C-alpha cells in the first residue's frame, strides 16, 4: 500500500467514526427534544414500576388484556390507561433554570418517585430503523418530582441525567405527579361484585337492624328464583321485576375508596369498627362455590340538630372478603380482604330488604 | 475484474466520505454573511442583550408540521437560523419545534390550541395541499419563550392588512430578530422603567385602557398620577442646602390620555418643568370633542372644540392640533341595524369615514412594518417650526382624505350616501408626530423674576434634549368590551370586523422609543431587500430560463469532456 493511500485510509476511517459518533450522540440528544419523557407507542408498554423514597412501590403488569397490581390484584384499567395517555403526551415546557437548579435537584432527591416503563423494544433502534425485537426492555426511566409554583408543570429528570426539566401536557391544566402514585391501593380495581345472573348460585342478605328483612335467594336456572326468609327458611313469593333488578345489580358494584394499610391511624380505626356489629352481612356464592362476603357498617356521628347520634346518609364502611381470581403456588384461590368506603348511591342496589322483594299479590 | 472492483471500492469509499463530511459539517454551526444588507448578522443591541443572559431561554416554535406551505417553511427555516445565530452567541439559548396538532386526539389538539390562543398566540387558517387533495389546517405561526418560570408568546407572522403575502412574509422575516430579542428582553428585564398615566382631567374611564395598561406593565412600572398642582407629583425634590433644591424626574415618561377638561396652569407648569428636566411625554389630546356614544341613541351628534388649555403649550413645543376632523376613504366599517327580519335585527356594515385606518408609511423605527392602525375621530397635527426641534410624522391619513370643519353636526346619514371620491382630495394629513430636541419652556418670560429665580422651585427655561409624541386621537389606546360578558378585549381589536390592528405595537414602540429603549428599536429598522421573482417576466419567458438552466450545465460538461479528450489525445499521441 502506498504511503498516500495509507494516510487517506486513516483520514477516511477517522472522519467516518467521528461522523457516526456525532450522529448517534446528536440523535440521542436532539431526537424529539421536547418529548424526552414521553413514550409514543404506549401499546408496547407491558410493565410499569414506581417507587418512592419511603420505599413504597407499585408494580403494574399487563396480563393479556388486563393490568394487575403487584401481581396480586386487578388494576383499575381506566387509571392505567390514563397514566399511559399522560406518558404519551408529556412535553418539556422548559429546562429548570440555573437559579432553581439546586432546589429542584434536592426536591427530586427527597420527594421524587422513580418510574420505569418496560415493554417491547428493539436491540437496534436508530434513525427509525428498528431491528431485533426484545421483550421486557427498559423503555424509559425517570424521576417525577413535585409541581411547579404555578401548578401547571411537574419537575422531572431522566435517570442518569443531571438536567431536570419542567414537564407539562399541552392543553392540560394542572400537574401530573399525582398520576404517578406509589400506593397500590390507588391502582386497584374497585370491584365488589362483578357477577351476571347465571354466575350467581345464591345470595344471602342479613339485616341486623331489621332482622325480619333478612332473606336468602337461590338461583337454580337463572330464570326462576327461590326466595326464603332467613333464618326460618320459609319460601315466599316474590315480585319478579324487583327480583331481576336485584340479581342483575351484582354485575357492577364498586366501592369508592380503599383504606390503605399504610395509614396506621386508619388501621386502628378499622379494627375498632370491625369490632362493632355490622348493619348488613351480604353473602354471595357463585357457581364455583366461591363466596363473597360484605359486611357494612354505618358511619355514625353526632347530629347537633337532632341532638342524637345519626349515621351518614351518603356513605358507609364495608369489609369485603372476595375471591380474587389469583391463586397461590398450590393453586388455591386467594381471597381479598379489604376495608372500603362505599356509597349508598351504588350499594343500595343490592341492599334490598325482604319486604321490597315480596310479591305485592 | 480486479480493476473494476477497485474502481467500485473507490466510488463507494468516496461516497461514504462525502456523506460523512456533510454530516460533520451539519453539526458545526458557522457561516459567513455575504449579503449586502448583512441579513444574517445580529445587531449590536441583540448581541448586547444575549451577552447578559445567564440562564436558560427555551424557545418552543409552533411553526412546524407536515405539508407546511413553502412560505411558512421559509419562515420556519429563517426562525431556525436566527435561533442558531442566537445560540451560537449564547449557549443558554435553546429551541425546539413543536407541532401542536400532534399532542393526541382531536380533543387534546383542541385543548392545546385553546391554551396557545389563551397564551396569546394567534392561529392562522391555511389550505394545504395533501396527497388526497387539500385540507384546512390551523397553524400557530408563533413561539413561546420560557425563562426562569416565565413564559411569553411571540407572533412570528406579522400580519398586515392589505399587504401582499410575499411582503408580509418578508416583513415577518425582517422582524424576526426584533421580535425574538424583544421577547427575550421582556423576560430577562428585571429593572422596569417608571411610566405615569396622568389622570384628573376627564377623559374616559380606566377600564377603557385596561389592555393598554396591561401591555405597558409588561415593560414598565405603571403608576396613575393626579398632579393636582403638586410640584413633587412628577419629581423627587432633594434639598441642596437651606435655600435651594434639586428636582429629579420620578418617571421616565408620562402619558396624558385624552383630557376633556381644561388643565390648570399649575399642572401645566409641573408638566412643562418635567419636560425641561428631560422627561418624555406621550400626548393623546383630542382637539375636537365627539363620541360615538351619542350616536347610539340619536342619528346626529355635535362635534365641538375640546378645550383642554393645552394648545399654547403644544404650540410652544412645536405642534398645533387643529380643531377639525379628518374623513378618510380608507376607514373602518361600523355595524348598523338596517331593519329586522322575523323580529331579528338585520345588521349591515358601512364604511365610516370618521374612523380612518392609518397605514404607517414612514421608515422610522417606531412605525416601520407596522400593521394598520384603527382610529376614531382624528384631527390634523400641524408642524410648527421651532429651532432645535426635529419633527417626524409617524402617522398620517391616506391619500383620499378630507377635512371636516367643526363645530358641525356628525350624522349617521352619511352612511347611506356613497362618499364622493372627488371631495376626498387631501392627502397624508399628519395625525401623530414625534418631536425631538431641546424645547423652550412655556413659562419662559411668563413668570415673575422672583419666582423664576427662586432656587426652591428650580425653574428651567429650556429643556435638556428630550422627546415627545403628539397624537390627536386618544381613542387609539381604547379597548372594546366583549358583547357577551363585557370583558375588555385586546387594544386595537375590532370585534365587529374581527380584525386585530397594530395599535398595541405602535404605542409599545412609542414608549420603547421615549424610554430610551431605542437600541432595541434600532433592530427594527433593519432593511432586508425583498427579492421576489418578477411574475410577468416569468410568464413571458419562463421557457427560456428553464432551457438555460437545463442545457448550459450539460453543455459545459460536454465541452469539458471534449477538451479533456483532446488533451489526452494530444499527450499520448506523442
mmCIF file of N, CA, C and O in Angstrom, chain A residues 8 11-12 15-16 18-20 22-23 26 30 32-35 40 88-89 91-100 148-150 152 155 163 165-166 168-173, chain B residues 12-14 16-17 19-21 23-24 27-28 54-56 58 60 62 92 94-99 102-105 108 111-112 114-115 118-119 144 146-151:
data_model
loop_
_atom_site.group_PDB
_atom_site.id
_atom_site.type_symbol
_atom_site.label_atom_id
_atom_site.label_comp_id
_atom_site.label_asym_id
_atom_site.label_seq_id
_atom_site.Cartn_x
_atom_site.Cartn_y
_atom_site.Cartn_z
ATOM 1 N N UNK A 8 -4.672 8.431 3.458
ATOM 2 C CA UNK A 8 -6.061 8.667 3.049
ATOM 3 C C UNK A 8 -7.008 7.721 3.789
ATOM 4 O O UNK A 8 -8.069 8.133 4.272
ATOM 5 N N UNK A 11 -7.399 8.837 7.444
ATOM 6 C CA UNK A 11 -8.271 10.030 7.498
ATOM 7 C C UNK A 11 -9.726 9.632 7.270
ATOM 8 O O UNK A 11 -10.629 10.053 7.989
ATOM 9 N N UNK A 12 -9.906 8.768 6.266
ATOM 10 C CA UNK A 12 -11.243 8.306 5.908
ATOM 11 C C UNK A 12 -11.915 7.625 7.110
ATOM 12 O O UNK A 12 -13.047 7.948 7.480
ATOM 13 N N UNK A 15 -12.712 10.191 9.948
ATOM 14 C CA UNK A 15 -13.867 11.048 9.606
ATOM 15 C C UNK A 15 -15.167 10.286 9.758
ATOM 16 O O UNK A 15 -16.134 10.780 10.345
ATOM 17 N N UNK A 16 -15.187 9.051 9.250
ATOM 18 C CA UNK A 16 -16.411 8.244 9.321
ATOM 19 C C UNK A 16 -16.775 7.957 10.776
ATOM 20 O O UNK A 16 -17.935 8.067 11.182
ATOM 21 N N UNK A 18 -15.930 9.670 13.528
ATOM 22 C CA UNK A 18 -16.374 10.910 14.197
ATOM 23 C C UNK A 18 -17.795 11.266 13.762
ATOM 24 O O UNK A 18 -18.644 11.589 14.583
ATOM 25 N N UNK A 19 -18.055 11.172 12.448
ATOM 26 C CA UNK A 19 -19.391 11.496 11.933
ATOM 27 C C UNK A 19 -20.439 10.587 12.539
ATOM 28 O O UNK A 19 -21.511 11.045 12.963
ATOM 29 N N UNK A 20 -20.134 9.298 12.602
ATOM 30 C CA UNK A 20 -21.087 8.329 13.169
ATOM 31 C C UNK A 20 -21.327 8.633 14.644
ATOM 32 O O UNK A 20 -22.477 8.637 15.109
ATOM 33 N N UNK A 22 -20.930 11.481 16.251
ATOM 34 C CA UNK A 22 -21.705 12.729 16.397
ATOM 35 C C UNK A 22 -23.169 12.485 16.061
ATOM 36 O O UNK A 22 -24.071 12.930 16.757
ATOM 37 N N UNK A 23 -23.384 11.736 14.997
ATOM 38 C CA UNK A 23 -24.750 11.454 14.557
ATOM 39 C C UNK A 23 -25.524 10.720 15.646
ATOM 40 O O UNK A 23 -26.660 11.060 15.960
ATOM 41 N N UNK A 26 -25.896 13.080 18.744
ATOM 42 C CA UNK A 26 -26.823 14.154 18.405
ATOM 43 C C UNK A 26 -28.239 13.606 18.327
ATOM 44 O O UNK A 26 -29.191 14.238 18.766
ATOM 45 N N UNK A 30 -30.936 15.111 20.563
ATOM 46 C CA UNK A 30 -31.868 16.031 19.907
ATOM 47 C C UNK A 30 -33.190 15.423 19.468
ATOM 48 O O UNK A 30 -34.122 16.128 19.173
ATOM 49 N N UNK A 32 -36.570 14.514 19.193
ATOM 50 C CA UNK A 32 -37.746 14.912 19.956
ATOM 51 C C UNK A 32 -37.343 15.530 21.297
ATOM 52 O O UNK A 32 -37.740 15.041 22.357
ATOM 53 N N UNK A 33 -36.553 16.572 21.224
ATOM 54 C CA UNK A 33 -36.020 17.201 22.437
ATOM 55 C C UNK A 33 -37.129 17.568 23.425
ATOM 56 O O UNK A 33 -36.913 17.576 24.622
ATOM 57 N N UNK A 34 -38.303 17.863 22.884
ATOM 58 C CA UNK A 34 -39.404 18.237 23.770
ATOM 59 C C UNK A 34 -40.118 17.014 24.333
ATOM 60 O O UNK A 34 -40.965 17.129 25.188
ATOM 61 N N UNK A 35 -39.771 15.821 23.817
ATOM 62 C CA UNK A 35 -40.510 14.619 24.227
ATOM 63 C C UNK A 35 -39.601 13.609 24.900
ATOM 64 O O UNK A 35 -39.790 12.404 24.726
ATOM 65 N N UNK A 40 -44.040 7.237 22.757
ATOM 66 C CA UNK A 40 -45.011 7.356 21.671
ATOM 67 C C UNK A 40 -45.908 6.116 21.587
ATOM 68 O O UNK A 40 -47.120 6.217 21.540
ATOM 69 N N UNK A 88 -47.759 9.476 27.106
ATOM 70 C CA UNK A 88 -47.595 9.725 25.671
ATOM 71 C C UNK A 88 -47.584 11.227 25.357
ATOM 72 O O UNK A 88 -46.968 11.674 24.398
ATOM 73 N N UNK A 89 -48.291 12.000 26.187
ATOM 74 C CA UNK A 89 -48.441 13.427 25.877
ATOM 75 C C UNK A 89 -47.420 14.325 26.568
ATOM 76 O O UNK A 89 -47.416 15.525 26.325
ATOM 77 N N UNK A 91 -44.661 16.672 27.594
ATOM 78 C CA UNK A 91 -43.763 17.525 26.798
ATOM 79 C C UNK A 91 -42.933 18.393 27.729
ATOM 80 O O UNK A 91 -43.402 18.763 28.809
ATOM 81 N N UNK A 92 -41.762 18.714 27.289
ATOM 82 C CA UNK A 92 -40.906 19.609 28.067
ATOM 83 C C UNK A 92 -41.425 21.033 27.912
ATOM 84 O O UNK A 92 -41.630 21.495 26.798
ATOM 85 N N UNK A 93 -41.692 21.674 29.039
ATOM 86 C CA UNK A 93 -42.098 23.079 28.971
ATOM 87 C C UNK A 93 -40.862 23.968 28.953
ATOM 88 O O UNK A 93 -40.808 24.951 28.225
ATOM 89 N N UNK A 94 -39.897 23.604 29.761
ATOM 90 C CA UNK A 94 -38.646 24.366 29.807
ATOM 91 C C UNK A 94 -37.632 23.597 30.635
ATOM 92 O O UNK A 94 -38.022 22.771 31.470
ATOM 93 N N UNK A 95 -36.360 23.827 30.433
ATOM 94 C CA UNK A 95 -35.382 23.236 31.354
ATOM 95 C C UNK A 95 -35.468 23.993 32.681
ATOM 96 O O UNK A 95 -35.820 25.165 32.690
ATOM 97 N N UNK A 96 -35.161 23.327 33.756
ATOM 98 C CA UNK A 96 -35.159 24.009 35.052
ATOM 99 C C UNK A 96 -34.069 25.083 35.024
ATOM 100 O O UNK A 96 -32.945 24.822 34.588
ATOM 101 N N UNK A 97 -34.437 26.270 35.467
ATOM 102 C CA UNK A 97 -33.471 27.380 35.397
ATOM 103 C C UNK A 97 -32.291 27.120 36.323
ATOM 104 O O UNK A 97 -32.411 26.400 37.309
ATOM 105 N N UNK A 98 -31.190 27.728 35.993
ATOM 106 C CA UNK A 98 -29.972 27.520 36.789
ATOM 107 C C UNK A 98 -30.168 28.033 38.204
ATOM 108 O O UNK A 98 -29.644 27.463 39.155
ATOM 109 N N UNK A 99 -30.984 29.093 38.314
ATOM 110 C CA UNK A 99 -31.179 29.676 39.648
ATOM 111 C C UNK A 99 -31.948 28.738 40.582
ATOM 112 O O UNK A 99 -31.772 28.795 41.794
ATOM 113 N N UNK A 100 -32.810 27.898 40.022
ATOM 114 C CA UNK A 100 -33.562 26.995 40.902
ATOM 115 C C UNK A 100 -33.086 25.549 40.784
ATOM 116 O O UNK A 100 -33.718 24.629 41.312
ATOM 117 N N UNK A 148 -44.673 22.665 39.864
ATOM 118 C CA UNK A 148 -44.052 23.992 39.843
ATOM 119 C C UNK A 148 -44.942 24.960 40.642
ATOM 120 O O UNK A 148 -46.049 24.599 41.029
ATOM 121 N N UNK A 149 -44.443 26.176 40.843
ATOM 122 C CA UNK A 149 -45.202 27.156 41.636
ATOM 123 C C UNK A 149 -46.566 27.451 41.028
ATOM 124 O O UNK A 149 -47.530 27.647 41.740
ATOM 125 N N UNK A 150 -46.616 27.481 39.699
ATOM 126 C CA UNK A 150 -47.891 27.812 39.059
ATOM 127 C C UNK A 150 -48.809 26.596 38.925
ATOM 128 O O UNK A 150 -49.901 26.686 38.365
ATOM 129 N N UNK A 152 -48.758 24.235 37.040
ATOM 130 C CA UNK A 152 -49.048 23.856 35.657
ATOM 131 C C UNK A 152 -47.943 22.991 35.061
ATOM 132 O O UNK A 152 -48.014 22.621 33.897
ATOM 133 N N UNK A 155 -41.812 18.806 37.865
ATOM 134 C CA UNK A 155 -40.373 18.635 37.713
ATOM 135 C C UNK A 155 -40.068 17.168 37.430
ATOM 136 O O UNK A 155 -40.584 16.284 38.098
ATOM 137 N N UNK A 163 -29.886 16.869 34.310
ATOM 138 C CA UNK A 163 -30.601 18.049 33.862
ATOM 139 C C UNK A 163 -32.107 17.883 34.070
ATOM 140 O O UNK A 163 -32.767 17.174 33.308
ATOM 141 N N UNK A 165 -36.119 19.000 34.150
ATOM 142 C CA UNK A 165 -36.990 19.790 33.276
ATOM 143 C C UNK A 165 -38.328 20.033 33.955
ATOM 144 O O UNK A 165 -38.717 19.289 34.850
ATOM 145 N N UNK A 166 -38.990 21.057 33.477
ATOM 146 C CA UNK A 166 -40.398 21.245 33.834
ATOM 147 C C UNK A 166 -41.195 20.619 32.701
ATOM 148 O O UNK A 166 -41.010 20.963 31.538
ATOM 149 N N UNK A 168 -44.944 19.259 31.120
ATOM 150 C CA UNK A 168 -46.382 19.564 31.155
ATOM 151 C C UNK A 168 -47.089 18.827 30.034
ATOM 152 O O UNK A 168 -46.453 18.135 29.225
ATOM 153 N N UNK A 169 -48.404 18.959 30.015
ATOM 154 C CA UNK A 169 -49.175 18.401 28.897
ATOM 155 C C UNK A 169 -49.880 19.559 28.219
ATOM 156 O O UNK A 169 -50.629 20.286 28.882
ATOM 157 N N UNK A 170 -49.631 19.777 26.940
ATOM 158 C CA UNK A 170 -50.294 20.894 26.259
ATOM 159 C C UNK A 170 -51.815 20.796 26.394
ATOM 160 O O UNK A 170 -52.398 19.737 26.146
ATOM 161 N N UNK A 171 -52.404 21.893 26.803
ATOM 162 C CA UNK A 171 -53.858 21.938 26.914
ATOM 163 C C UNK A 171 -54.409 21.389 28.207
ATOM 164 O O UNK A 171 -55.609 21.435 28.444
ATOM 165 N N UNK A 172 -53.524 20.867 29.049
ATOM 166 C CA UNK A 172 -53.985 20.283 30.319
ATOM 167 C C UNK A 172 -53.642 21.241 31.447
ATOM 168 O O UNK A 172 -52.510 21.689 31.558
ATOM 169 N N UNK A 173 -54.630 21.553 32.260
ATOM 170 C CA UNK A 173 -54.396 22.499 33.357
ATOM 171 C C UNK A 173 -54.101 21.723 34.622
ATOM 172 O O UNK A 173 -55.011 21.134 35.207
ATOM 173 N N UNK B 12 -17.475 3.854 -3.791
ATOM 174 C CA UNK B 12 -18.233 3.664 -2.545
ATOM 175 C C UNK B 12 -17.566 4.413 -1.401
ATOM 176 O O UNK B 12 -18.221 5.131 -0.632
ATOM 177 N N UNK B 13 -16.223 4.249 -1.301
ATOM 178 C CA UNK B 13 -15.477 4.937 -0.237
ATOM 179 C C UNK B 13 -15.634 6.450 -0.362
ATOM 180 O O UNK B 13 -15.838 7.161 0.621
ATOM 181 N N UNK B 14 -15.564 6.931 -1.594
ATOM 182 C CA UNK B 14 -15.720 8.373 -1.852
ATOM 183 C C UNK B 14 -17.085 8.860 -1.408
ATOM 184 O O UNK B 14 -17.205 9.911 -0.765
ATOM 185 N N UNK B 16 -19.115 7.475 0.820
ATOM 186 C CA UNK B 16 -19.197 7.434 2.286
ATOM 187 C C UNK B 16 -18.474 8.635 2.883
ATOM 188 O O UNK B 16 -18.961 9.300 3.798
ATOM 189 N N UNK B 17 -17.336 8.932 2.309
ATOM 190 C CA UNK B 17 -16.518 10.048 2.796
ATOM 191 C C UNK B 17 -17.274 11.376 2.656
ATOM 192 O O UNK B 17 -17.325 12.184 3.571
ATOM 193 N N UNK B 19 -20.519 11.822 2.398
ATOM 194 C CA UNK B 19 -21.665 11.825 3.331
ATOM 195 C C UNK B 19 -21.185 12.156 4.734
ATOM 196 O O UNK B 19 -21.775 12.980 5.442
ATOM 197 N N UNK B 20 -20.080 11.500 5.141
ATOM 198 C CA UNK B 20 -19.536 11.726 6.480
ATOM 199 C C UNK B 20 -19.134 13.181 6.676
ATOM 200 O O UNK B 20 -19.424 13.790 7.707
ATOM 201 N N UNK B 21 -18.495 13.745 5.689
ATOM 202 C CA UNK B 21 -18.079 15.155 5.758
ATOM 203 C C UNK B 21 -19.303 16.060 5.901
ATOM 204 O O UNK B 21 -19.312 17.007 6.688
ATOM 205 N N UNK B 23 -22.220 15.194 7.140
ATOM 206 C CA UNK B 23 -22.779 15.013 8.486
ATOM 207 C C UNK B 23 -21.993 15.856 9.483
ATOM 208 O O UNK B 23 -22.556 16.579 10.299
ATOM 209 N N UNK B 24 -20.688 15.757 9.392
ATOM 210 C CA UNK B 24 -19.825 16.540 10.284
ATOM 211 C C UNK B 24 -20.115 18.032 10.150
ATOM 212 O O UNK B 24 -20.288 18.736 11.143
ATOM 213 N N UNK B 27 -23.212 19.617 11.831
ATOM 214 C CA UNK B 27 -23.266 19.786 13.284
ATOM 215 C C UNK B 27 -22.355 20.891 13.798
ATOM 216 O O UNK B 27 -22.351 21.198 14.966
ATOM 217 N N UNK B 28 -21.572 21.421 12.934
ATOM 218 C CA UNK B 28 -20.722 22.536 13.364
ATOM 219 C C UNK B 28 -21.237 23.797 12.699
ATOM 220 O O UNK B 28 -21.119 23.963 11.491
ATOM 221 N N UNK B 54 -27.932 34.789 31.510
ATOM 222 C CA UNK B 54 -27.143 33.858 32.313
ATOM 223 C C UNK B 54 -27.960 32.637 32.734
ATOM 224 O O UNK B 54 -27.604 31.932 33.661
ATOM 225 N N UNK B 55 -29.101 32.450 32.083
ATOM 226 C CA UNK B 55 -29.929 31.289 32.407
ATOM 227 C C UNK B 55 -30.641 30.823 31.136
ATOM 228 O O UNK B 55 -30.672 31.537 30.144
ATOM 229 N N UNK B 56 -31.216 29.635 31.224
ATOM 230 C CA UNK B 56 -31.796 29.042 30.014
ATOM 231 C C UNK B 56 -32.966 29.851 29.461
ATOM 232 O O UNK B 56 -33.885 30.211 30.189
ATOM 233 N N UNK B 58 -35.688 29.094 26.735
ATOM 234 C CA UNK B 58 -36.178 27.929 25.990
ATOM 235 C C UNK B 58 -37.289 28.377 25.044
ATOM 236 O O UNK B 58 -38.323 28.876 25.482
ATOM 237 N N UNK B 60 -40.011 27.553 22.206
ATOM 238 C CA UNK B 60 -40.809 26.495 21.572
ATOM 239 C C UNK B 60 -41.509 27.106 20.364
ATOM 240 O O UNK B 60 -42.391 27.947 20.509
ATOM 241 N N UNK B 62 -43.907 26.861 17.236
ATOM 242 C CA UNK B 62 -45.063 26.054 16.816
ATOM 243 C C UNK B 62 -45.130 25.900 15.296
ATOM 244 O O UNK B 62 -46.005 25.251 14.777
ATOM 245 N N UNK B 92 -26.966 29.411 26.402
ATOM 246 C CA UNK B 92 -28.193 29.194 27.168
ATOM 247 C C UNK B 92 -29.461 29.320 26.316
ATOM 248 O O UNK B 92 -30.553 29.148 26.822
ATOM 249 N N UNK B 94 -31.888 27.837 23.869
ATOM 250 C CA UNK B 94 -32.246 26.529 23.323
ATOM 251 C C UNK B 94 -33.596 26.649 22.637
ATOM 252 O O UNK B 94 -34.430 27.457 23.056
ATOM 253 N N UNK B 95 -33.793 25.848 21.638
ATOM 254 C CA UNK B 95 -35.093 25.911 20.964
ATOM 255 C C UNK B 95 -35.535 24.529 20.523
ATOM 256 O O UNK B 95 -34.728 23.607 20.413
ATOM 257 N N UNK B 96 -36.823 24.427 20.293
ATOM 258 C CA UNK B 96 -37.388 23.163 19.840
ATOM 259 C C UNK B 96 -38.606 23.484 18.977
ATOM 260 O O UNK B 96 -39.283 24.479 19.201
ATOM 261 N N UNK B 97 -38.823 22.659 17.987
ATOM 262 C CA UNK B 97 -40.003 22.833 17.138
ATOM 263 C C UNK B 97 -41.083 21.861 17.601
ATOM 264 O O UNK B 97 -40.812 20.676 17.786
ATOM 265 N N UNK B 98 -42.275 22.390 17.798
ATOM 266 C CA UNK B 98 -43.374 21.575 18.315
ATOM 267 C C UNK B 98 -44.550 21.667 17.352
ATOM 268 O O UNK B 98 -44.875 22.759 16.873
ATOM 269 N N UNK B 99 -45.162 20.542 17.112
ATOM 270 C CA UNK B 99 -46.371 20.538 16.298
ATOM 271 C C UNK B 99 -47.568 20.365 17.229
ATOM 272 O O UNK B 99 -47.817 19.260 17.716
ATOM 273 N N UNK B 102 -50.080 17.494 17.038
ATOM 274 C CA UNK B 102 -49.708 16.099 17.293
ATOM 275 C C UNK B 102 -49.611 15.788 18.785
ATOM 276 O O UNK B 102 -48.745 15.046 19.216
ATOM 277 N N UNK B 103 -50.495 16.387 19.569
ATOM 278 C CA UNK B 103 -50.426 16.137 21.014
ATOM 279 C C UNK B 103 -51.342 14.986 21.433
ATOM 280 O O UNK B 103 -51.268 14.535 22.569
ATOM 281 N N UNK B 104 -52.175 14.521 20.555
ATOM 282 C CA UNK B 104 -53.074 13.423 20.926
ATOM 283 C C UNK B 104 -54.286 13.410 20.022
ATOM 284 O O UNK B 104 -54.185 13.737 18.839
ATOM 285 N N UNK B 105 -55.426 13.070 20.603
ATOM 286 C CA UNK B 105 -56.643 13.009 19.790
ATOM 287 C C UNK B 105 -57.194 14.420 19.542
ATOM 288 O O UNK B 105 -56.621 15.404 19.996
ATOM 289 N N UNK B 108 -57.631 16.638 22.562
ATOM 290 C CA UNK B 108 -56.345 17.128 23.092
ATOM 291 C C UNK B 108 -55.815 18.267 22.231
ATOM 292 O O UNK B 108 -55.290 19.256 22.748
ATOM 293 N N UNK B 111 -57.739 21.346 22.891
ATOM 294 C CA UNK B 111 -57.331 21.915 24.198
ATOM 295 C C UNK B 111 -55.987 22.622 24.072
ATOM 296 O O UNK B 111 -55.791 23.713 24.625
ATOM 297 N N UNK B 112 -55.081 22.007 23.306
ATOM 298 C CA UNK B 112 -53.757 22.617 23.107
ATOM 299 C C UNK B 112 -53.894 23.926 22.329
ATOM 300 O O UNK B 112 -53.234 24.925 22.657
ATOM 301 N N UNK B 114 -56.525 25.873 22.230
ATOM 302 C CA UNK B 114 -57.156 26.859 23.125
ATOM 303 C C UNK B 114 -56.111 27.444 24.063
ATOM 304 O O UNK B 114 -56.077 28.657 24.283
ATOM 305 N N UNK B 115 -55.267 26.563 24.589
ATOM 306 C CA UNK B 115 -54.225 27.018 25.518
ATOM 307 C C UNK B 115 -53.281 28.003 24.827
ATOM 308 O O UNK B 115 -52.939 29.046 25.392
ATOM 309 N N UNK B 118 -54.995 31.236 24.390
ATOM 310 C CA UNK B 118 -55.076 31.950 25.670
ATOM 311 C C UNK B 118 -53.733 32.551 26.055
ATOM 312 O O UNK B 118 -53.670 33.588 26.707
ATOM 313 N N UNK B 119 -52.685 31.873 25.644
ATOM 314 C CA UNK B 119 -51.346 32.393 25.962
ATOM 315 C C UNK B 119 -50.968 33.564 25.064
ATOM 316 O O UNK B 119 -49.963 34.222 25.290
ATOM 317 N N UNK B 144 -43.366 30.201 21.887
ATOM 318 C CA UNK B 144 -43.465 30.514 23.312
ATOM 319 C C UNK B 144 -42.040 30.506 23.860
ATOM 320 O O UNK B 144 -41.282 29.574 23.587
ATOM 321 N N UNK B 146 -39.644 30.619 27.192
ATOM 322 C CA UNK B 146 -39.608 30.448 28.649
ATOM 323 C C UNK B 146 -38.266 30.898 29.212
ATOM 324 O O UNK B 146 -37.224 30.642 28.611
ATOM 325 N N UNK B 147 -38.355 31.531 30.362
ATOM 326 C CA UNK B 147 -37.136 31.944 31.056
ATOM 327 C C UNK B 147 -37.479 32.038 32.535
ATOM 328 O O UNK B 147 -38.381 32.783 32.917
ATOM 329 N N UNK B 148 -36.796 31.254 33.333
ATOM 330 C CA UNK B 148 -36.996 31.291 34.798
ATOM 331 C C UNK B 148 -38.476 31.284 35.179
ATOM 332 O O UNK B 148 -38.978 32.225 35.801
ATOM 333 N N UNK B 149 -39.184 30.250 34.783
ATOM 334 C CA UNK B 149 -40.602 30.062 35.148
ATOM 335 C C UNK B 149 -41.551 31.087 34.536
ATOM 336 O O UNK B 149 -42.713 31.147 34.913
ATOM 337 N N UNK B 150 -41.031 31.929 33.654
ATOM 338 C CA UNK B 150 -41.928 32.878 32.993
ATOM 339 C C UNK B 150 -42.020 32.502 31.523
ATOM 340 O O UNK B 150 -41.093 31.947 30.955
ATOM 341 N N UNK B 151 -43.157 32.830 30.939
ATOM 342 C CA UNK B 151 -43.364 32.449 29.535
ATOM 343 C C UNK B 151 -44.095 33.572 28.810
ATOM 344 O O UNK B 151 -45.053 34.122 29.345
#
